[in-house]
Amino acid sequence: MRTAPQRISLINVSRHIHSSVTSRRPRRSFHLTTPASLPRKRHFFTSNPFLSSAADDSKSASDALKHEQSAAAPPSAKRKPTRATTAKNSLRRVAIIAQQPKRGADGKPAPESADVDQSTTISATCIAESFNMPLVLEILQSHGFAIDPDGTGFDASEVVHAKGVNGGDIFVFPSGTIVTWSLPPDIVTKQILRAAEEPHSQELREVEDLDFIADTSKAESTMKGDMVVLGTRREHKDGDTLDTTLAKIAFSSGLARSTKLAVLESALTSYFESTRNIPALLSQGAGVPLGRKFILQKTGELLSLRARLNHYSELTDSLPDIFWDSRSDLGLEGYYDQVGRALDVNVRIRTLNQKMDYAQEIATVLREMSSEQHGTRLELIIILLIAVEVVFELRKIVLEWGQERQAAKAAKELLHAA
C-alpha cells in the first residue's frame, strides 16, 4: 500500500502551490463586482481624505492638460478677463459705441459705418402760447449759455440758438416751443418757464422726439423715415458748423410746428369731451338744458382754437418768415418740408379743420336753440306785459263805468229832488 503516502504528498504539494499563488492575488468576493457598482469619482468637495486626494490628483492632471493646451494654442486664443459693465448712459460707453463701426444684420460692418456717429435725440416741448424773447435771451445768458455761437444772423425775435457745455444745441422759438439736440428738455424748460406768456398747464404740454445721426460723408441733410440724417461733411473737413446749425434750425422749426399743432389737437379733444353728450340730448327731443353762458363759452373756445390754428400762428404757412431771406443753396425750405411730410403736419391741419367744422355745426345748433329759447322767452314776456296792460285797461274801463253810473245816479237824485 504505497499509494496512500504518495497521494498525501501530492495533496500537500498542491496546497502549497495554491497558498503561494493566492497570497499574491487580491481577495475577491464571491460575486463579481460590475463597473457600474464601483465607487464614483468625486471632483467636488468631500470630507473623505481618500476621495479628496483622488480629486486633487484628477484636478492637478486636468490643470496640467489645460496648461499644455493653452501653451500649444496661439496667443489670440487667450481669453481676456471680463471688464466691469459700464453704466447705460455713461459718457465712456457712449464714446466707445461711437468709435465702433455700425454692423448690419449679418454682423459685418455697414458700408458707411465709419462716417456715421451714434444716434442721438431731438426733443421739442411746447410749454406756452408764446415767449417773451428778450427775456429768454437774458435768462440763457445769465445761466452761462453761449448765444448764437455759429453766427447764424437770425434775430432774437425769430429764434434764439444757444449751445450747452456738452455741445448740445438749444433752439427757442417765439411760438412757445423749445427744441433741444442731445440735451434733455427739462434742463432748459424749468429755466425759461418764467419767460412764457400764457403758459400751458402740465396736462396740455406736448413733447415730441426724433432721432438724428451725423453723417460726415454727406454734405446735405435729409430724413429717412423718422430719423434726421445731418450731412456734416463741411463741418468735418473745414470745421465750419454754420451750415449744420442752419439745417438744425430748419429741422427744429418743422418739429416745433408739429408740437404746436399737437397742443391744438389736445385742446380740441378736450373741447369734444366737454360737448360729447349734446348730440345725445338733442336726439331725445327734449331740448338742451344748457345755459346761454355755457353756449357762449364753448363758442368762444372754438373760435379761439380756429384762430390759433389759421390766423395767429405760422402753422398753415408753407415756409416760416425766418427762412425767406436764407440762401437757396442751403435747402432750408426742403428740410422744413421733409419734417412736415414725415410727421403728416398738412394732413393733421386739414383733419383738425374738418373736426372744427363739425364742432362749429354743434356750436351753431346750440346758438340757434339758445336764440329760439331767448326769443320764446321774450315773446312770453311781451304776452305777459300785454295781458297786464289789458287788465289795467279793463280795470280802468270798469272804474270809469262805475263812476258814470254814480254820476248818473246822482244826477237822477238831483232831478227828483228838484
Phi, psi and omega in degrees: 000076182257358183283331184294312178297323180295319178297322181293320180294322178295321179295318179295320180296316180296320178297321180296317179295317180296320180292324179291325179286315182291337178292334179270346181271147174287149179289138178236154181281172180292327181256138179291137180268123180281158179298330182292333182268003177290157179298139179287148173280126183256126177249011178248180185290135178214154179274350179286120183296324181294313179294324179296318178293324178294320179295322179295321179296315180295323179294318179295324178294317179294322178295322178294322179294317178297322180296320178295318180295319180292327178290326179283335183285156178289162183297332182291341181280350180293139183272131179283146176295144182293140180262155180295136181291129180281163179294156185297319185249020182289151180294329180293319179294319179297319179294320179295316180295323180295329180279340181281144177288144178284130184252148180274194181291332180274003180085357179270152179298142177291157184299321184252023186291334182289340184255003185248128179273174180291141182293140176231191192235142170251125181239130178240132181229124177258113186245352184204168176288327177198171179239146168277096191296320175301322178291324176299316179300318180294321181294314181295321178293323180292335178267008173086014178280141176281120184268127179047060184290338183263001177066051180291333178085005178285145178286152181295337178283348180261311178197145176244122179252126177229154181235133180278177183290334180269009180091358178288151183254146178233127178236122181247124181253148181294348178285003179091020184241140177243129179240127181239142176246121179061029176219141173292134185294337183295333182297322184267328185300316182295328183281323185268359184298328182285350174267004183280139174252125187056062182294147178279153174289168183298329181286331184269353179289142181238140178231130177231143184235148171223152175264149176218153176227152178256122182247111182282355180269355183240144178267335180252148179268163180199179176237134175242099185071240178256018182243136178267128178251109181273123174276109186245032181293319179294318179295322182289324183273312186262345182077012180266115184264007184295312181297321178295319180293321177297321176296321177297321179295319180295313178295321180294322179296319177295320178291322177297324177297317179294320180293320177297320177294324178297326177296316178294323177297318178294321179295320178292325176297318176296323178297316180295324178296325181285339180246021187292325185273359182292314177300324178294322177292323178292325180293339178282344177074014182258009182086171181249116180281059181243142180281162179295327179295317179297317181296318178294322178297315180293323177295319178295321178298317181294316178297323178294318178297317180294322179291320178295331180279316191253343188237314190266016180211175180259024183294322182269359179283143178289334180209130178296159182295334184290342182259000182293325183265006181281158180291141183290333182288345178286333178072029182294325178298321177295319178297317180298317180291325180297319177295319179297320178289322181294326181260008176056045184293314182296320177296319180293323178295316179296318178295321180295320177294322177295319176295323178293327175297318177296316178296326178295324176298316178297317180296323178295316178299318180296318178295318178297317178295322178295320178295319178297316179297319179294318177297318178298320179296318178296319178299318178297320179296318179296317179299319179296319179296319178297319179296319178296318179296320177298319180297316179296320178295319177297320178296318179297317179297317180296318179296316178296320178297321178293319178295322178295320178296318179295322178293319178294321179293321179291321179294323180292322179293324177294321178295317177295325179289327179285000000 
